[in-house]
């Protein structure tokens, strides 16, 4: 199932890379690309390089179990540690694959609610790319207690501390944007401010566990549990809530309730810190992770009680969010095209958008098109409306290149996906699922890519 989900995410990554590189609106050169799209682009490249590692290791593991290979069997000359290396070569970049899209959301939201373009756009984008590169040189910091050589371990300590630099640059850019802006405090921004506080704490404990002596001390304790919840809930869930409040009106045409949003934020912020901050102390006091209970009288009771209360608060805040979504879908305020007075292109179309986003493609005059337009919006005309024709643009400067007709809706991709699903689910139980399941996969792929006669060619 892991191999299967990674095949799926590889397919998505390829789609995103090609779309971002070749299908941008005319005028949207790479230095006008919204930071969220940059973050998705960088993340997609990381997916392409990280996912094969875990696909290989999970395939090797299932082969060990189903067809008696010996990749990880030390008795037969295999290497058990190889599993950890391959897994963490994927697992560490994965942390940034979760985190970077969230930073892209934060950059969009902070700029909109500071009422100014993001401070240091080139620095933010360079930091995204730098994070992606560094993320592939850190995996051994998850393996400090496996008895690897000391010199190697210290190299990975240095690299792990280095990755704090680009993340720090981004945080300073967001603070500078807010510093220079006229701040409008709405729910999406609250979640981004919460994110900055929580993520900085997680970054600090991250620098601590990057050092071998501290990591050896707190290994497999609640300190590590506290650390990664601060970076992952702080670094991904807070921005994701911000992003949901921010883009919900565009997606659904309804505003989420602002009052419920504030309650949602404060309950989550207080509940989160109440749950996970005491875990730092618990870890330092020696409480191991992955235990469901412990003897009384170890002094861990009070902090665990706090954490339990906090967890209930998190639950209440998420329930409140779900109620807010359901209520707002039914009777929320109707969303205008651009409810936040944002500068980027998605706010130029209707809420919710047309089937093909824009009836005519806008020409992009700058990084925040809606803040820079003077007078009439310039549109690119001439694409056919009766077929799915799109404009392919040049990679760097997004000047128009040629028109391209997308395929018509088809059942074949769905059938291919179902056949692939059947193959992978079957392979959990028997290796025969691979050769037998390959037949329907091949049939559906052939059906999908069978040359089709175009319904009607556009006249020359
Ligand atoms: Cu890591």
CSV table of C-alpha atoms and ligand atoms in Angstrom, one decimal:
chain,number,residue,atom,x,y,z
A,1,UNK,CA,0.0,0.0,0.0
A,2,UNK,CA,3.0,2.3,0.6
A,3,UNK,CA,4.3,1.6,-2.9
A,4,UNK,CA,0.8,2.3,-4.2
A,5,UNK,CA,0.4,5.6,-2.5
A,6,UNK,CA,3.8,6.7,-3.6
A,7,UNK,CA,3.0,5.8,-7.2
A,8,UNK,CA,0.0,8.0,-6.9
A,9,UNK,CA,1.9,10.9,-5.4
A,10,UNK,CA,4.5,10.6,-8.2
A,11,UNK,CA,1.8,10.9,-10.8
A,12,UNK,CA,0.5,14.0,-9.0
A,13,UNK,CA,4.0,15.5,-8.8
A,14,UNK,CA,4.6,15.1,-12.5
A,15,UNK,CA,1.2,16.7,-13.3
A,16,UNK,CA,2.0,19.7,-11.1
A,17,UNK,CA,5.5,20.2,-12.4
A,18,UNK,CA,4.4,20.1,-16.1
A,19,UNK,CA,1.4,22.3,-15.3
A,20,UNK,CA,3.4,24.9,-13.4
A,21,UNK,CA,6.1,25.0,-16.1
A,22,UNK,CA,4.1,25.0,-19.2
A,23,UNK,CA,0.5,26.1,-18.6
A,24,UNK,CA,0.9,29.5,-16.8
A,25,UNK,CA,-1.1,32.5,-17.9
A,26,UNK,CA,0.7,34.7,-20.4
A,27,UNK,CA,2.9,37.2,-18.5
A,28,UNK,CA,3.3,35.1,-15.4
A,29,UNK,CA,7.1,34.7,-15.7
A,30,UNK,CA,8.8,32.6,-13.1
A,31,UNK,CA,9.6,35.7,-10.9
A,32,UNK,CA,5.8,36.5,-10.9
A,33,UNK,CA,4.8,32.9,-9.9
A,34,UNK,CA,2.8,33.0,-6.6
A,35,UNK,CA,4.9,31.7,-3.7
A,36,UNK,CA,2.3,28.9,-3.1
A,37,UNK,CA,2.8,27.6,-6.7
A,38,UNK,CA,6.6,27.8,-6.1
A,39,UNK,CA,6.2,25.8,-3.0
A,40,UNK,CA,4.2,23.2,-4.8
A,41,UNK,CA,6.7,23.1,-7.6
A,42,UNK,CA,9.6,22.5,-5.2
A,43,UNK,CA,7.6,20.0,-3.3
A,44,UNK,CA,6.8,18.0,-6.4
A,45,UNK,CA,10.5,17.8,-7.3
A,46,UNK,CA,11.1,16.5,-3.8
A,47,UNK,CA,8.4,13.9,-4.3
A,48,UNK,CA,10.1,12.7,-7.5
A,49,UNK,CA,13.4,12.1,-5.8
A,50,UNK,CA,12.2,10.9,-2.3
A,51,UNK,CA,9.4,8.5,-3.2
A,52,UNK,CA,11.4,6.0,-5.1
A,53,UNK,CA,13.4,5.3,-1.9
A,54,UNK,CA,10.4,4.2,0.0
A,55,UNK,CA,8.9,2.4,-3.0
A,56,UNK,CA,12.1,0.3,-3.3
A,57,UNK,CA,12.3,-0.4,0.4
A,58,UNK,CA,8.7,-1.4,0.8
A,59,UNK,CA,8.9,-3.6,-2.3
A,60,UNK,CA,12.1,-5.3,-0.9
A,61,UNK,CA,10.3,-5.9,2.4
A,62,UNK,CA,7.3,-7.5,0.8
A,63,UNK,CA,9.6,-9.6,-1.4
A,64,UNK,CA,11.4,-10.8,1.8
A,65,UNK,CA,8.0,-11.9,3.2
A,66,UNK,CA,6.3,-13.2,0.1
A,67,UNK,CA,9.0,-14.7,-2.2
A,68,UNK,CA,11.8,-15.3,0.4
A,69,UNK,CA,14.4,-12.8,-0.8
A,70,UNK,CA,16.9,-11.8,1.9
A,71,UNK,CA,17.3,-8.0,1.6
A,72,UNK,CA,17.0,-7.4,5.3
A,73,UNK,CA,17.6,-10.9,6.7
A,74,UNK,CA,21.0,-10.7,8.5
A,75,UNK,CA,21.2,-14.5,8.8
A,76,UNK,CA,21.4,-14.8,5.1
A,77,UNK,CA,23.8,-11.9,4.6
A,78,UNK,CA,21.2,-9.2,4.3
A,79,UNK,CA,21.4,-5.8,6.0
A,80,UNK,CA,18.7,-4.8,8.5
A,81,UNK,CA,20.1,-1.2,8.7
A,82,UNK,CA,19.6,-0.9,5.0
A,83,UNK,CA,15.9,-0.7,5.7
A,84,UNK,CA,16.4,2.3,7.9
A,85,UNK,CA,18.7,4.1,5.5
A,86,UNK,CA,16.3,3.7,2.5
A,87,UNK,CA,13.2,4.5,4.7
A,88,UNK,CA,14.7,7.7,6.2
A,89,UNK,CA,16.2,8.8,2.8
A,90,UNK,CA,12.5,9.2,2.0
A,91,UNK,CA,11.3,9.9,5.5
A,92,UNK,CA,13.3,13.0,6.2
A,93,UNK,CA,12.5,14.8,2.9
A,94,UNK,CA,8.9,13.8,3.6
A,95,UNK,CA,8.9,16.1,6.6
A,96,UNK,CA,9.6,19.0,4.2
A,97,UNK,CA,7.2,17.6,1.6
A,98,UNK,CA,4.5,18.2,4.3
A,99,UNK,CA,6.0,21.5,5.5
A,100,UNK,CA,6.9,23.4,2.3
A,101,UNK,CA,3.3,23.6,0.8
A,102,UNK,CA,2.2,25.0,4.2
A,103,UNK,CA,4.9,27.7,4.0
A,104,UNK,CA,3.6,28.6,0.6
A,105,UNK,CA,0.1,29.1,2.0
A,106,UNK,CA,1.5,31.2,4.8
A,107,UNK,CA,3.3,33.5,2.3
A,108,UNK,CA,0.1,34.1,0.4
A,109,UNK,CA,-2.0,34.7,3.5
A,110,UNK,CA,0.6,37.0,5.2
A,111,UNK,CA,0.9,39.1,2.1
A,112,UNK,CA,-2.8,39.5,1.7
A,113,UNK,CA,-3.5,40.5,5.3
A,114,UNK,CA,-0.5,42.7,5.6
A,115,UNK,CA,-1.8,44.5,2.5
A,116,UNK,CA,1.6,44.4,0.7
A,117,UNK,CA,3.6,42.0,-1.4
A,118,UNK,CA,5.7,39.5,0.4
A,119,UNK,CA,9.0,40.9,1.7
A,120,UNK,CA,12.0,39.4,0.1
A,121,UNK,CA,10.3,37.3,-2.7
A,122,UNK,CA,13.7,36.1,-4.1
A,123,UNK,CA,14.9,35.1,-0.6
A,124,UNK,CA,11.7,33.2,0.1
A,125,UNK,CA,11.9,31.3,-3.2
A,126,UNK,CA,15.6,30.6,-2.8
A,127,UNK,CA,14.9,29.3,0.7
A,128,UNK,CA,12.3,26.9,-0.6
A,129,UNK,CA,14.8,25.5,-3.1
A,130,UNK,CA,17.6,25.4,-0.5
A,131,UNK,CA,15.4,23.6,1.9
A,132,UNK,CA,14.6,21.0,-0.7
A,133,UNK,CA,18.3,20.3,-1.4
A,134,UNK,CA,19.4,20.2,2.2
A,135,UNK,CA,16.5,17.9,3.1
A,136,UNK,CA,18.1,15.1,1.2
A,137,UNK,CA,21.3,15.2,3.3
A,138,UNK,CA,19.8,14.8,6.7
A,139,UNK,CA,18.3,11.4,7.0
A,140,UNK,CA,20.9,9.8,9.3
A,141,UNK,CA,19.8,12.1,12.2
A,142,UNK,CA,17.0,9.6,12.7
A,143,UNK,CA,19.6,6.9,13.2
A,144,UNK,CA,22.1,8.3,15.7
A,145,UNK,CA,21.7,5.5,18.1
A,146,UNK,CA,22.1,2.7,15.6
A,147,UNK,CA,25.9,2.6,16.1
A,148,UNK,CA,26.9,4.4,12.9
A,149,UNK,CA,30.4,5.9,12.7
A,150,UNK,CA,30.9,9.1,14.8
A,151,UNK,CA,32.4,11.2,11.9
A,152,UNK,CA,29.4,10.4,9.7
A,153,UNK,CA,27.0,11.3,12.5
A,154,UNK,CA,28.7,14.7,13.1
A,155,UNK,CA,28.3,15.4,9.4
A,156,UNK,CA,24.6,14.9,9.6
A,157,UNK,CA,24.5,17.0,12.8
A,158,UNK,CA,26.0,19.9,10.9
A,159,UNK,CA,23.6,19.4,7.9
A,160,UNK,CA,20.6,19.2,10.2
A,161,UNK,CA,21.5,22.5,11.9
A,162,UNK,CA,22.1,24.1,8.5
A,163,UNK,CA,18.5,23.4,7.3
A,164,UNK,CA,17.3,25.8,10.1
A,165,UNK,CA,18.9,28.6,8.1
A,166,UNK,CA,16.5,28.7,5.1
A,167,UNK,CA,13.5,28.1,7.4
A,168,UNK,CA,14.7,31.0,9.5
A,169,UNK,CA,15.1,33.2,6.4
A,170,UNK,CA,11.4,32.5,5.5
A,171,UNK,CA,10.3,33.3,9.1
A,172,UNK,CA,12.2,36.6,9.0
A,173,UNK,CA,10.6,37.5,5.6
A,174,UNK,CA,7.1,36.9,7.0
A,175,UNK,CA,7.8,39.0,10.1
A,176,UNK,CA,9.2,41.8,7.9
A,177,UNK,CA,6.1,41.6,5.7
A,178,UNK,CA,3.9,42.1,8.7
A,179,UNK,CA,6.2,44.7,10.1
A,180,UNK,CA,5.9,46.8,7.0
A,181,UNK,CA,2.3,46.1,6.3
A,182,UNK,CA,-1.1,47.4,7.5
A,183,UNK,CA,-2.3,44.3,9.2
A,184,UNK,CA,-5.9,43.1,9.0
A,185,UNK,CA,-6.6,40.5,11.7
A,186,UNK,CA,-8.8,37.9,10.2
A,187,UNK,CA,-9.0,34.1,10.9
A,188,UNK,CA,-6.6,33.0,8.2
A,189,UNK,CA,-3.9,35.4,9.5
A,190,UNK,CA,-4.4,34.2,13.1
A,191,UNK,CA,-3.6,30.7,12.1
A,192,UNK,CA,-0.4,31.9,10.4
A,193,UNK,CA,0.7,33.9,13.5
A,194,UNK,CA,0.0,30.8,15.6
A,195,UNK,CA,2.0,28.8,13.1
A,196,UNK,CA,5.0,31.1,13.5
A,197,UNK,CA,5.0,30.8,17.3
A,198,UNK,CA,4.5,27.0,17.4
A,199,UNK,CA,6.9,26.3,14.5
A,200,UNK,CA,9.7,28.4,16.0
A,201,UNK,CA,9.5,26.3,19.3
A,202,UNK,CA,9.6,23.1,17.2
A,203,UNK,CA,12.6,24.4,15.3
A,204,UNK,CA,14.4,25.1,18.5
A,205,UNK,CA,13.9,21.6,19.9
A,206,UNK,CA,14.9,20.4,16.4
A,207,UNK,CA,18.3,22.1,16.6
A,208,UNK,CA,18.6,20.4,20.0
A,209,UNK,CA,17.9,16.8,18.8
A,210,UNK,CA,20.2,17.4,15.8
A,211,UNK,CA,23.1,17.1,18.2
A,212,UNK,CA,24.2,13.5,18.8
A,213,UNK,CA,24.7,13.8,22.6
A,214,UNK,CA,21.2,15.3,23.2
A,215,UNK,CA,19.6,13.0,20.8
A,216,UNK,CA,21.1,9.9,22.4
A,217,UNK,CA,19.8,11.2,25.8
A,218,UNK,CA,16.2,11.9,24.7
A,219,UNK,CA,16.0,9.1,22.0
A,220,UNK,CA,12.6,7.2,22.2
A,221,UNK,CA,11.3,9.6,24.8
A,222,UNK,CA,8.4,12.0,24.8
A,223,UNK,CA,10.8,14.8,24.1
A,224,UNK,CA,10.9,13.6,20.5
A,225,UNK,CA,7.1,13.3,20.4
A,226,UNK,CA,6.9,16.9,21.5
A,227,UNK,CA,9.4,18.0,18.9
A,228,UNK,CA,7.8,16.5,15.9
A,229,UNK,CA,4.3,17.6,16.8
A,230,UNK,CA,5.5,21.1,17.2
A,231,UNK,CA,7.1,21.0,13.7
A,232,UNK,CA,4.4,19.0,11.9
A,233,UNK,CA,1.1,20.2,13.6
A,234,UNK,CA,2.7,23.6,14.0
A,235,UNK,CA,4.3,23.6,10.5
A,236,UNK,CA,1.4,22.0,8.6
A,237,UNK,CA,-1.9,21.9,10.4
A,238,UNK,CA,-2.0,25.5,11.5
A,239,UNK,CA,-1.2,26.8,8.0
A,240,UNK,CA,-3.7,24.3,6.6
A,241,UNK,CA,-6.5,25.6,8.7
A,242,UNK,CA,-5.4,29.2,7.7
A,243,UNK,CA,-5.5,28.0,4.0
A,244,UNK,CA,-9.0,26.5,4.5
A,245,UNK,CA,-10.4,29.7,5.9
A,246,UNK,CA,-8.6,31.7,3.2
A,247,UNK,CA,-9.7,29.7,0.1
A,248,UNK,CA,-13.0,28.3,1.3
A,249,UNK,CA,-14.9,31.3,-0.1
A,250,UNK,CA,-13.2,30.8,-3.5
A,251,UNK,CA,-13.9,27.1,-3.6
A,252,UNK,CA,-17.5,27.1,-2.3
A,253,UNK,CA,-18.8,30.7,-2.8
A,254,UNK,CA,-19.6,31.0,0.9
A,255,UNK,CA,-17.7,32.7,3.7
A,256,UNK,CA,-16.8,30.7,6.8
A,257,UNK,CA,-18.0,32.3,10.1
A,258,UNK,CA,-15.4,34.7,11.4
A,259,UNK,CA,-16.6,34.3,15.0
A,260,UNK,CA,-16.4,30.5,15.0
A,261,UNK,CA,-13.1,30.8,13.2
A,262,UNK,CA,-11.6,32.8,16.1
A,263,UNK,CA,-12.9,30.2,18.6
A,264,UNK,CA,-11.5,27.5,16.4
A,265,UNK,CA,-8.1,29.2,16.4
A,266,UNK,CA,-7.8,29.9,20.1
A,267,UNK,CA,-9.1,26.5,21.2
A,268,UNK,CA,-6.6,24.8,18.9
A,269,UNK,CA,-3.7,27.1,19.9
A,270,UNK,CA,-4.3,26.7,23.7
A,271,UNK,CA,-5.2,23.0,23.3
A,272,UNK,CA,-2.2,22.2,21.2
A,273,UNK,CA,0.3,23.9,23.6
A,274,UNK,CA,-1.3,22.3,26.6
A,275,UNK,CA,-1.0,18.9,25.0
A,276,UNK,CA,2.4,18.9,23.6
A,277,UNK,CA,4.5,21.4,25.6
A,278,UNK,CA,4.4,19.2,28.8
A,279,UNK,CA,5.8,16.3,26.7
A,280,UNK,CA,9.1,18.1,26.6
A,281,UNK,CA,9.3,17.8,30.4
A,282,UNK,CA,8.0,14.2,30.3
A,283,UNK,CA,10.7,13.3,27.8
A,284,UNK,CA,13.5,14.9,29.9
A,285,UNK,CA,12.0,13.1,32.9
A,286,UNK,CA,12.6,9.8,31.1
A,287,UNK,CA,9.1,8.9,29.9
A,288,UNK,CA,9.5,6.6,26.9
A,289,UNK,CA,7.3,7.0,23.8
A,290,UNK,CA,5.0,4.2,22.5
A,291,UNK,CA,3.8,3.2,25.9
A,292,UNK,CA,0.1,3.4,26.7
A,293,UNK,CA,0.5,3.4,30.5
A,294,UNK,CA,3.1,3.6,33.2
A,295,UNK,CA,3.4,2.8,36.9
A,296,UNK,CA,2.1,5.4,39.4
A,297,UNK,CA,4.6,7.4,41.4
A,298,UNK,CA,7.0,8.2,38.6
A,299,UNK,CA,6.0,11.9,38.7
A,300,UNK,CA,4.6,11.9,35.2
A,301,UNK,CA,0.9,12.1,36.2
A,302,UNK,CA,0.3,15.8,36.3
A,303,UNK,CA,1.9,16.6,32.9
A,304,UNK,CA,0.0,13.7,31.3
A,305,UNK,CA,-3.3,15.1,32.8
A,306,UNK,CA,-2.5,18.5,31.2
A,307,UNK,CA,-1.8,16.8,27.9
A,308,UNK,CA,-5.1,14.9,28.1
A,309,UNK,CA,-7.1,18.1,28.8
A,310,UNK,CA,-5.3,19.8,25.9
A,311,UNK,CA,-6.2,16.9,23.6
A,312,UNK,CA,-9.9,17.4,24.4
A,313,UNK,CA,-9.6,21.1,23.6
A,314,UNK,CA,-8.0,20.2,20.2
A,315,UNK,CA,-10.9,17.8,19.6
A,316,UNK,CA,-13.5,20.5,20.4
A,317,UNK,CA,-11.7,23.0,18.1
A,318,UNK,CA,-11.8,20.5,15.2
A,319,UNK,CA,-15.4,19.7,15.8
A,320,UNK,CA,-16.2,23.4,15.9
A,321,UNK,CA,-14.4,23.7,12.5
A,322,UNK,CA,-16.6,20.9,11.0
A,323,UNK,CA,-19.7,22.6,12.4
A,324,UNK,CA,-18.5,25.9,10.9
A,325,UNK,CA,-18.0,24.3,7.5
A,326,UNK,CA,-21.5,22.6,7.5
A,327,UNK,CA,-23.3,25.7,8.7
A,328,UNK,CA,-21.5,28.1,6.4
A,329,UNK,CA,-22.1,25.8,3.4
A,330,UNK,CA,-25.8,26.1,4.1
A,331,UNK,CA,-26.3,29.6,5.3
A,332,UNK,CA,-22.9,31.4,5.2
A,333,UNK,CA,-22.5,34.8,3.8
A,334,UNK,CA,-22.2,34.8,0.0
A,335,UNK,CA,-18.6,35.3,-1.0
A,336,UNK,CA,-17.7,38.0,-3.5
A,337,UNK,CA,-14.9,37.3,-6.1
A,338,UNK,CA,-12.2,38.8,-3.9
A,339,UNK,CA,-13.4,38.9,-0.3
A,340,UNK,CA,-10.0,39.5,1.2
A,341,UNK,CA,-8.8,42.1,-1.4
A,342,UNK,CA,-6.0,39.8,-2.3
A,343,UNK,CA,-3.6,40.4,-5.1
A,344,UNK,CA,-3.2,37.0,-6.8
A,345,UNK,CA,-5.0,35.7,-9.9
A,346,UNK,CA,-7.3,33.1,-8.3
A,347,UNK,CA,-9.3,36.0,-6.8
A,348,UNK,CA,-10.0,37.5,-10.3
A,349,UNK,CA,-12.4,34.8,-11.3
A,350,UNK,CA,-15.9,34.1,-9.8
A,351,UNK,CA,-16.4,32.3,-6.4
A,352,UNK,CA,-16.7,29.4,-7.0
A,353,UNK,CA,-14.8,29.5,-10.3
A,354,UNK,CA,-16.1,28.6,-13.7
A,355,UNK,CA,-15.5,25.0,-15.0
A,356,UNK,CA,-12.4,26.1,-16.8
A,357,UNK,CA,-11.4,28.8,-14.2
A,358,UNK,CA,-11.6,31.8,-16.6
A,359,UNK,CA,-13.8,32.4,-19.6
A,360,UNK,CA,-10.9,34.3,-21.1
A,361,UNK,CA,-7.3,33.9,-19.8
A,362,UNK,CA,-6.1,37.1,-18.1
A,363,UNK,CA,-2.7,38.6,-19.0
A,364,UNK,CA,-0.6,38.9,-15.9
A,365,UNK,CA,1.0,42.4,-15.4
A,366,UNK,CA,3.0,41.7,-12.2
A,367,UNK,CA,3.5,39.4,-9.2
A,368,UNK,CA,0.2,40.6,-7.6
A,369,UNK,CA,-1.9,41.2,-10.7
A,370,UNK,CA,-5.0,42.4,-9.0
A,371,UNK,CA,-3.0,45.1,-7.1
A,372,UNK,CA,-1.2,46.3,-10.2
A,373,UNK,CA,-3.9,46.4,-12.8
A,374,UNK,CA,-4.6,49.8,-14.1
A,375,UNK,CA,-7.9,50.2,-15.9
A,376,UNK,CA,-9.3,47.3,-17.9
A,377,UNK,CA,-8.0,43.8,-17.3
A,378,UNK,CA,-6.1,42.6,-20.4
A,379,UNK,CA,-7.3,39.2,-21.7
A,380,UNK,CA,-5.8,36.7,-24.1
A,381,UNK,CA,-8.5,35.9,-26.8
A,382,UNK,CA,-8.5,33.3,-29.5
A,383,UNK,CA,-8.8,30.0,-27.8
A,384,UNK,CA,-11.6,27.7,-29.0
A,385,UNK,CA,-14.5,27.3,-26.6
A,386,UNK,CA,-16.1,24.2,-28.1
A,387,UNK,CA,-13.1,21.9,-27.3
A,388,UNK,CA,-10.8,22.0,-24.3
A,389,UNK,CA,-8.1,24.2,-25.8
A,390,UNK,CA,-5.4,25.6,-23.6
A,391,UNK,CA,-2.5,28.0,-24.1
A,392,UNK,CA,1.0,26.6,-23.6
A,393,UNK,CA,3.5,29.2,-22.6
A,394,UNK,CA,7.3,29.3,-22.5
A,395,UNK,CA,9.0,28.0,-19.3
A,396,UNK,CA,10.7,31.1,-18.0
A,397,UNK,CA,8.9,34.2,-19.2
A,398,UNK,CA,5.5,32.7,-19.9
A,399,UNK,CA,5.1,34.2,-23.4
A,400,UNK,CA,2.5,32.3,-25.5
A,401,UNK,CA,3.9,29.3,-27.4
A,402,UNK,CA,1.2,27.3,-28.9
A,403,UNK,CA,-2.4,26.1,-28.5
A,404,UNK,CA,-3.0,22.6,-27.2
A,405,UNK,CA,-6.2,20.6,-27.1
A,406,UNK,CA,-6.7,18.6,-23.9
A,407,UNK,CA,-8.3,15.1,-24.3
A,408,UNK,CA,-12.0,14.8,-23.8
A,409,UNK,CA,-13.4,13.3,-20.6
A,410,UNK,CA,-12.7,9.6,-20.6
A,411,UNK,CA,-13.4,6.5,-18.5
A,412,UNK,CA,-10.0,5.0,-19.2
A,413,UNK,CA,-7.9,6.8,-16.5
A,414,UNK,CA,-10.4,5.7,-13.8
A,415,UNK,CA,-10.3,2.1,-15.1
A,416,UNK,CA,-6.5,2.2,-15.1
A,417,UNK,CA,-6.5,3.5,-11.6
A,418,UNK,CA,-8.9,0.8,-10.4
A,419,UNK,CA,-6.8,-1.9,-12.1
A,420,UNK,CA,-3.6,-0.6,-10.4
A,421,UNK,CA,-5.4,-0.5,-7.1
A,422,UNK,CA,-6.5,-4.1,-7.5
A,423,UNK,CA,-2.9,-5.1,-8.4
A,424,UNK,CA,-1.4,-3.5,-5.3
A,425,UNK,CA,-4.1,-4.7,-2.9
A,426,UNK,CA,-3.8,-8.2,-4.2
A,427,UNK,CA,0.0,-8.1,-3.7
A,428,UNK,CA,-0.5,-7.8,0.0
A,429,UNK,CA,-1.8,-11.4,0.0
A,430,UNK,CA,0.0,-13.2,-2.9
A,431,UNK,CA,2.9,-12.4,-5.2
A,432,UNK,CA,0.8,-13.8,-8.1
A,433,UNK,CA,-1.2,-10.6,-8.0
A,434,UNK,CA,1.7,-8.8,-9.7
A,435,UNK,CA,1.8,-10.9,-13.0
A,436,UNK,CA,-2.0,-11.5,-13.1
A,437,UNK,CA,-2.9,-8.0,-12.1
A,438,UNK,CA,-0.5,-6.6,-14.7
A,439,UNK,CA,-2.9,-7.8,-17.5
A,440,UNK,CA,-5.8,-5.5,-16.7
A,441,UNK,CA,-3.4,-2.7,-16.0
A,442,UNK,CA,-1.9,-3.1,-19.5
A,443,UNK,CA,-5.3,-3.4,-21.1
A,444,UNK,CA,-6.6,-0.1,-19.5
A,445,UNK,CA,-3.3,1.7,-20.3
A,446,UNK,CA,-3.6,0.6,-24.0
A,447,UNK,CA,-7.2,1.8,-24.0
A,448,UNK,CA,-6.2,5.1,-22.5
A,449,UNK,CA,-3.4,5.8,-24.9
A,450,UNK,CA,-5.0,4.3,-28.1
A,451,UNK,CA,-4.7,6.9,-30.8
A,452,UNK,CA,-8.0,8.8,-31.2
A,453,UNK,CA,-9.1,10.5,-34.3
A,454,UNK,CA,-9.7,14.2,-33.3
A,455,UNK,CA,-13.4,15.0,-33.5
A,456,UNK,CA,-12.8,18.1,-35.7
A,457,UNK,CA,-9.4,19.8,-36.5
A,458,UNK,CA,-9.4,23.5,-36.1
A,459,UNK,CA,-9.2,25.1,-39.5
A,460,UNK,CA,-5.7,26.3,-40.3
B,1,LIG,CU1,14.6,14.2,9.9
